[in-house]
Short mmCIF file of C-alpha atoms in Angstrom, two decimals:
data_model
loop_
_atom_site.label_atom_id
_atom_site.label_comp_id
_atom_site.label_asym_id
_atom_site.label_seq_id
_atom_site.Cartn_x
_atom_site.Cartn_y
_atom_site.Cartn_z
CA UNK A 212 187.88 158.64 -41.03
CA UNK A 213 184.19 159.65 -40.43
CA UNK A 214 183.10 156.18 -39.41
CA UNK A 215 185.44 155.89 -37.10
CA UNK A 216 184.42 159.00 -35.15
CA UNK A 217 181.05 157.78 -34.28
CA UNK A 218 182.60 154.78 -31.88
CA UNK A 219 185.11 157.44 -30.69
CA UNK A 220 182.26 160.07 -29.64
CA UNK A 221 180.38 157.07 -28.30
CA UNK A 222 183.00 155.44 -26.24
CA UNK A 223 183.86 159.09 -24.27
CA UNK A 224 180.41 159.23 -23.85
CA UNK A 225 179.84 155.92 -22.07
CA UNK A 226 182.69 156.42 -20.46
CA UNK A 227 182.79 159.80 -18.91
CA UNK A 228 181.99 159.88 -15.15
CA UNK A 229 180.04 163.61 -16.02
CA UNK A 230 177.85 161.53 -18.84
CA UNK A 231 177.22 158.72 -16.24
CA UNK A 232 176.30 160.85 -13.29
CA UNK A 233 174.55 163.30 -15.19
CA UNK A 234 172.30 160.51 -17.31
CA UNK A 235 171.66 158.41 -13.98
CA UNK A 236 170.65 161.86 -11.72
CA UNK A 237 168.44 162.74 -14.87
CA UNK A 238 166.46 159.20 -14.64
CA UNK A 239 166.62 159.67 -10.16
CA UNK A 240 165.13 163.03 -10.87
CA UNK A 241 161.99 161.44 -13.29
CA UNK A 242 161.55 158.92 -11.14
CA UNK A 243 160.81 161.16 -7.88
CA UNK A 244 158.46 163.31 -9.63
CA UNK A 245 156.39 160.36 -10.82
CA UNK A 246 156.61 158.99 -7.23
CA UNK A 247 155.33 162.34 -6.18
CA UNK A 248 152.84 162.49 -8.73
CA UNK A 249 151.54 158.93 -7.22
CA UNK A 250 151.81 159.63 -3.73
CA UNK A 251 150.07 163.13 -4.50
CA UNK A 252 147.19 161.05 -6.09
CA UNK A 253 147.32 158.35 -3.20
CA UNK A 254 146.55 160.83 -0.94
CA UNK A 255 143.73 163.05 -2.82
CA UNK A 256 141.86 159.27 -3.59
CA UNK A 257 141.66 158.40 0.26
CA UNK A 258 140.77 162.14 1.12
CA UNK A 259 138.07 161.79 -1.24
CA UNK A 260 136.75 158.12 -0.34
CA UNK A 261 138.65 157.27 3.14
CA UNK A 262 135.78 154.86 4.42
CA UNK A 263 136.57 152.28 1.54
CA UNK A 264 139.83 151.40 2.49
CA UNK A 265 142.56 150.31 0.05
CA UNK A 266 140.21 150.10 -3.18
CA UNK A 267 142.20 148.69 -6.25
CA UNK A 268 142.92 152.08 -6.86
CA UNK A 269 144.73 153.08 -3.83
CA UNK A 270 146.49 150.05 -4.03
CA UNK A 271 147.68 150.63 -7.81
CA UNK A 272 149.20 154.35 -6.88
CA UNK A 273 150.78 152.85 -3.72
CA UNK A 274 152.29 150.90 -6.04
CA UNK A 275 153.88 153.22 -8.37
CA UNK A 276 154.92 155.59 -5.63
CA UNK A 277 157.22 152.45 -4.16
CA UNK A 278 157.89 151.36 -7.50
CA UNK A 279 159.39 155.11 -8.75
CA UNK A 280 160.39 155.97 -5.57
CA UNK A 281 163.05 153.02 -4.89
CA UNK A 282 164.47 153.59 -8.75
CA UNK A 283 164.91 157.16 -7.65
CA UNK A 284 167.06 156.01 -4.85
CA UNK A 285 168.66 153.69 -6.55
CA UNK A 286 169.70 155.71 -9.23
CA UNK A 287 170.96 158.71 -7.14
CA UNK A 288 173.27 155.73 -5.68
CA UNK A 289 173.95 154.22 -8.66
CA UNK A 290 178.00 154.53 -8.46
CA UNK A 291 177.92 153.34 -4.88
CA UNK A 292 175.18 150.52 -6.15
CA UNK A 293 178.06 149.35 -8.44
CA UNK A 294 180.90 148.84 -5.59
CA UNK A 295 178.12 146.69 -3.43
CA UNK A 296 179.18 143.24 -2.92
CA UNK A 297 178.89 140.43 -3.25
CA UNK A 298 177.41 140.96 -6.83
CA UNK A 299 174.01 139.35 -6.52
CA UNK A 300 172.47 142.36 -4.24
CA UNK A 301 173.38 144.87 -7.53
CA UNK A 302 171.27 142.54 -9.60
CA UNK A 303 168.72 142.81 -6.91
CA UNK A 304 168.24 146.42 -6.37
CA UNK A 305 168.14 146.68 -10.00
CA UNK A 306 165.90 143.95 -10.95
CA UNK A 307 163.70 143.68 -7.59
CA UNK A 308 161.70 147.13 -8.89
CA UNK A 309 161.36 145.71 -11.87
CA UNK A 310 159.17 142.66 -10.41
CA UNK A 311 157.03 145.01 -8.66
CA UNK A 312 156.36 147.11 -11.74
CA UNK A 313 155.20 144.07 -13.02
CA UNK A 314 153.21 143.04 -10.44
CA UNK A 315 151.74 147.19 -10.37
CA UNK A 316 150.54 146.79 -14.00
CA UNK A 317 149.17 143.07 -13.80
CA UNK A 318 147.25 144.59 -11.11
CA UNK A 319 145.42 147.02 -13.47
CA UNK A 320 145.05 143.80 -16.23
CA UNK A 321 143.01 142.37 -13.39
CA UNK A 322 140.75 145.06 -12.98
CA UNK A 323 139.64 145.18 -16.61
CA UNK A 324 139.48 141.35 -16.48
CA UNK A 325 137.37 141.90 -13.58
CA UNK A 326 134.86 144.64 -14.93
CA UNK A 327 135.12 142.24 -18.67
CA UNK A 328 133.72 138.72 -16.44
CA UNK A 329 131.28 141.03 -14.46
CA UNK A 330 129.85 142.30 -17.48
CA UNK A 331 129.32 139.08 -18.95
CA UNK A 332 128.40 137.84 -15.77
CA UNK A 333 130.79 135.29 -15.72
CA UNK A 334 132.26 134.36 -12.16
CA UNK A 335 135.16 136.39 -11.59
CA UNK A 336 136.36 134.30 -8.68
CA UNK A 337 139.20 132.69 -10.39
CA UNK A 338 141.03 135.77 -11.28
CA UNK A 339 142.23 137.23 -8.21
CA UNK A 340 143.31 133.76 -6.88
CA UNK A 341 145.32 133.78 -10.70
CA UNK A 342 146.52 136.89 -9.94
CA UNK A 343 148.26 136.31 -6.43
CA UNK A 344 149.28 132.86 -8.23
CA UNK A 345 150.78 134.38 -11.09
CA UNK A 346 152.76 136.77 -9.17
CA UNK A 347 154.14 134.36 -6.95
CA UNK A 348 155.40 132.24 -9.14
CA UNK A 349 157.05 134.87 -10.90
CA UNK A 350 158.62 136.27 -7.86
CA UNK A 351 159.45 132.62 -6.47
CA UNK A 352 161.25 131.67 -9.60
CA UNK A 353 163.61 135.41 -9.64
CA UNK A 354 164.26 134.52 -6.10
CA UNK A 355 166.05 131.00 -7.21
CA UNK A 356 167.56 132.24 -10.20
CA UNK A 357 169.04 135.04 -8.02
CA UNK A 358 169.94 131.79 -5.30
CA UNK A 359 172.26 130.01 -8.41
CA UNK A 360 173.50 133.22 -9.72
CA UNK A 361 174.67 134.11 -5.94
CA UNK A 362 176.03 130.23 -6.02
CA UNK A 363 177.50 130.25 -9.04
CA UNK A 364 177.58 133.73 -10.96
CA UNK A 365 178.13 132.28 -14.73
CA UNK A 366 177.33 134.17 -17.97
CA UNK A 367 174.66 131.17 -18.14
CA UNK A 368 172.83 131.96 -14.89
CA UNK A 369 172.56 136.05 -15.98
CA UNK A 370 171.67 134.84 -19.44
CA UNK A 371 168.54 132.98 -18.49
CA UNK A 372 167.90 135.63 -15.84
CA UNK A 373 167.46 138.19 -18.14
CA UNK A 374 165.51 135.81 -20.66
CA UNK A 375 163.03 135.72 -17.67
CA UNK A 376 162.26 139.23 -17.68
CA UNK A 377 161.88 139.66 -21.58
CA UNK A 378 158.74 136.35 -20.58
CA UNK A 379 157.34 138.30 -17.98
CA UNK A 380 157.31 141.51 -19.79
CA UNK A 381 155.88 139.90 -22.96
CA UNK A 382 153.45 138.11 -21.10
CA UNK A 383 152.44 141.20 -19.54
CA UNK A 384 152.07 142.39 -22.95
CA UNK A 385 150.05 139.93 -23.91
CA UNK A 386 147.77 140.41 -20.73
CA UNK A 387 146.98 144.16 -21.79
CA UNK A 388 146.24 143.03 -25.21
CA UNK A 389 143.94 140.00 -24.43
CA UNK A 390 142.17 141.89 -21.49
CA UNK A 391 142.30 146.05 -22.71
CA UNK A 392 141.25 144.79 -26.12
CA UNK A 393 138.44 142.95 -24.81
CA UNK A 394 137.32 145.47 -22.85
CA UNK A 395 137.39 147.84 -25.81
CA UNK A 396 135.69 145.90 -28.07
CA UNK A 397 132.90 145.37 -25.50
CA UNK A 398 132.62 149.12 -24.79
CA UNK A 399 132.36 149.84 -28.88
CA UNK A 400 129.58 147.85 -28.72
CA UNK A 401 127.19 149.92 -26.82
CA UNK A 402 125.89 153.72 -28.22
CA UNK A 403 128.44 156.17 -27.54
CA UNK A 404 125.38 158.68 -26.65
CA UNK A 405 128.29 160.47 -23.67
CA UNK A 406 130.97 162.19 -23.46
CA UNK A 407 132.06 159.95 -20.29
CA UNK A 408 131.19 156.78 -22.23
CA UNK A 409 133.30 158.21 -24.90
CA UNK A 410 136.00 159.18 -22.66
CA UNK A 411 136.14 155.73 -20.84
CA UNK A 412 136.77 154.29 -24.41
CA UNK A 413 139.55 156.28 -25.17
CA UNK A 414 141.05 155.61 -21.85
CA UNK A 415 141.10 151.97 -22.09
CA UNK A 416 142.59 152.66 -25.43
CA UNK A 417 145.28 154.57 -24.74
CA UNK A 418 146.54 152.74 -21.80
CA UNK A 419 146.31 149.49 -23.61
CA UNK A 420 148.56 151.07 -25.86
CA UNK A 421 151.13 152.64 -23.49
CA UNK A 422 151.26 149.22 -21.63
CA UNK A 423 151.42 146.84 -24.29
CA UNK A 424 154.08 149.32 -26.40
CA UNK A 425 155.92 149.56 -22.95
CA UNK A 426 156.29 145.73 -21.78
CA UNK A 427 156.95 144.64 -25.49
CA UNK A 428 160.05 147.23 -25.75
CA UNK A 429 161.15 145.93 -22.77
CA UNK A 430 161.07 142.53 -23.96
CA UNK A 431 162.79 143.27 -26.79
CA UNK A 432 165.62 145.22 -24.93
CA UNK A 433 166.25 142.40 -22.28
CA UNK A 434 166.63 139.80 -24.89
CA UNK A 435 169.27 141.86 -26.35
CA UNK A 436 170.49 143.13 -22.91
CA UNK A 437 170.58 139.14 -22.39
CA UNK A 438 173.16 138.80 -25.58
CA UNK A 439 174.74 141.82 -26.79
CA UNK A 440 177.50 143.15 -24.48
CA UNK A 441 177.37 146.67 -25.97
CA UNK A 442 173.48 146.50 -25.02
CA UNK A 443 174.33 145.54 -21.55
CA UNK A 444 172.21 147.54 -18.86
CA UNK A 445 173.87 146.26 -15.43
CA UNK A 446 176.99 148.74 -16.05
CA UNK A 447 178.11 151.97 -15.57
CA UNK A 448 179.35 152.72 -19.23
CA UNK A 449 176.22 152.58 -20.89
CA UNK A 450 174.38 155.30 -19.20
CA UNK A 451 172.54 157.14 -22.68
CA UNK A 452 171.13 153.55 -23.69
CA UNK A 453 170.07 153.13 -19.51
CA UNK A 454 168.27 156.65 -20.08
CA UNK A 455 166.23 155.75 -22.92
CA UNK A 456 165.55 152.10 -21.65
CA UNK A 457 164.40 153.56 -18.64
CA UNK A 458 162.53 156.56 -19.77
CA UNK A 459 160.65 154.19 -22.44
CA UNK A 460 159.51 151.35 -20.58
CA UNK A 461 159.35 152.44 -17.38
CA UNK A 462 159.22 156.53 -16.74
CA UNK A 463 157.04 157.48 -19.82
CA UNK A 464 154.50 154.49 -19.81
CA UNK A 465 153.80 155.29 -15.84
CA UNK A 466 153.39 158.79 -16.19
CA UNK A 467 151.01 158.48 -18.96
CA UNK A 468 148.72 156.19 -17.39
CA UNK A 469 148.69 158.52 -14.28
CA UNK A 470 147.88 161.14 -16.20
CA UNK A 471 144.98 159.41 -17.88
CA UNK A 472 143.73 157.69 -14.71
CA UNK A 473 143.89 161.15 -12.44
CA UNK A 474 140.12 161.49 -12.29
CA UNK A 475 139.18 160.94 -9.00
CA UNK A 476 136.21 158.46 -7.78
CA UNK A 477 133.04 159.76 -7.13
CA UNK A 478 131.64 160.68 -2.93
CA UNK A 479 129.22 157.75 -3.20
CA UNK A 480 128.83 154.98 -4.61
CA UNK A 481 132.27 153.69 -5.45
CA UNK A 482 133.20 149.92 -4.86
CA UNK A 483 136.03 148.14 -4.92
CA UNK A 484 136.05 147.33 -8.24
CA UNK A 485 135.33 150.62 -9.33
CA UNK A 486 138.94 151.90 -9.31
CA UNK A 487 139.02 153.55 -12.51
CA UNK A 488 136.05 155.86 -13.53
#
């Protein structure tokens, strides 16, 4: 009798209208105060530095104030999100913030992979052309898949779909890895005589580990998102496990690195590629 009571307590759960709206209002109300927290940020940068125009910086909270601030939306319209058809556009305004959270953290990869060539002086004039390649091909390829599934909406078509996202995500992963750990490594290498050397260490640290952690659970969730029906993230009636996917690879990750990165740049002397500092 007690095993049975688990599925039971489970299945009201994930199906209770009060659990769903409650869960999915929960993640709309993270997501706007991250947004805020980015926009707030946004704001005191260009205050600070205005005659630089959209440093990487700027361009990195813009970013996550788009990125959180469409989820938030999204989510306080999740039950109407559900009735839209035809079903393609709920696949897009779920997936299409995903793409540009993606696209927000490669962002940062570039930076360090920026600052790592510069301080080897190696040319660094491959990477942003990589970067904007990357990026489209990753978009260009979501578009089509979204083209067949909206053509022919097979299991097939959502499988591979989701199979995508796990690549990007663990390729993302692998970007903070090859490029944060790099950049670590070549910071432990000089004296630590500073408390702001010190403190740019442990920055690059941390946020290596948020982002790597973050993308690599996110992998591993869409590939079983991609094959498990009780792990499936697209529905209604599975809003605790959309709470904790969300809050873990998305929500917690982006508020940590805000919080980390909040220093502002200095009144003189910062350059574009001095985002970070």
């Amino acid at each position: 009798m007690a095993a049975s009571t688990v599925p039971d307590w489970w299945d009201d759960v994930n199906n209770s209208p009060l659990w769903q709206d409650r869960s999915f209002h929960a993640l709309a109300g993270l997501y706007g105060a991250v947004s805020v927290v980015a926009l707030v940020q946004l704001i005191r940068i260009e205050c600070r530095v205005p005659e630089y125009g959209w440093t990487t910086q700027k361009v990195f909270h813009f970013l996550n104030f788009i990125v959180n601030g469409v989820r938030s939306i999204v989510f306080v319209l999740r039950r109407n999100v559900q009735l839209v058809h035809p079903e393609i556009f709920q696949h897009v305004l779920i997936d299409f913030p995903s793409l540009t959270f993606f696209t927000t953290y490669a962002l940062l990869v570039l930076f360090w992979a920026e600052i790592y060539y510069q301080a080897r002086t190696m040319s660094t004039d491959g990477l942003r052309p990589a970067f904007y390649t990357i990026n489209g091909v990753v978009y260009g390829i979501q578009i089509v898949l979204w083209l067949v599934l909206w053509w022919k909406p097979v299991r097939a078509v959502v499988i591979l779909s989701k199979m995508f996202f796990a690549g990007t995500s663990l390729f993302a992963a692998l970007g903070f890895l090859v490029y944060g750990g790099r950049l670590f490594l070549m910071l432990q290498r000089f004296p630590v005589e500073s408390k702001g050397r010190r403190k740019k260490l442990n920055e690059v640290g941390y946020v290596t580990t948020i982002c790597f952690s973050g993308f690599l659970i996110r992998c591993v969730m869409m590939c079983f998102n991609a094959f498990n029906k009780e792990a499936d993230l697209d529905v209604m009636n599975h809003p605790i496990l959309n709470f904790l996917y969300y809050l873990l690879v998305e929500i917690v990750p982006s508020a940590l690195v805000l919080f980390i990165l909040r220093k502002l740049p200095p009144k003189q002397g910062i350059t574009q590629y001095h985002p970070i500092h």
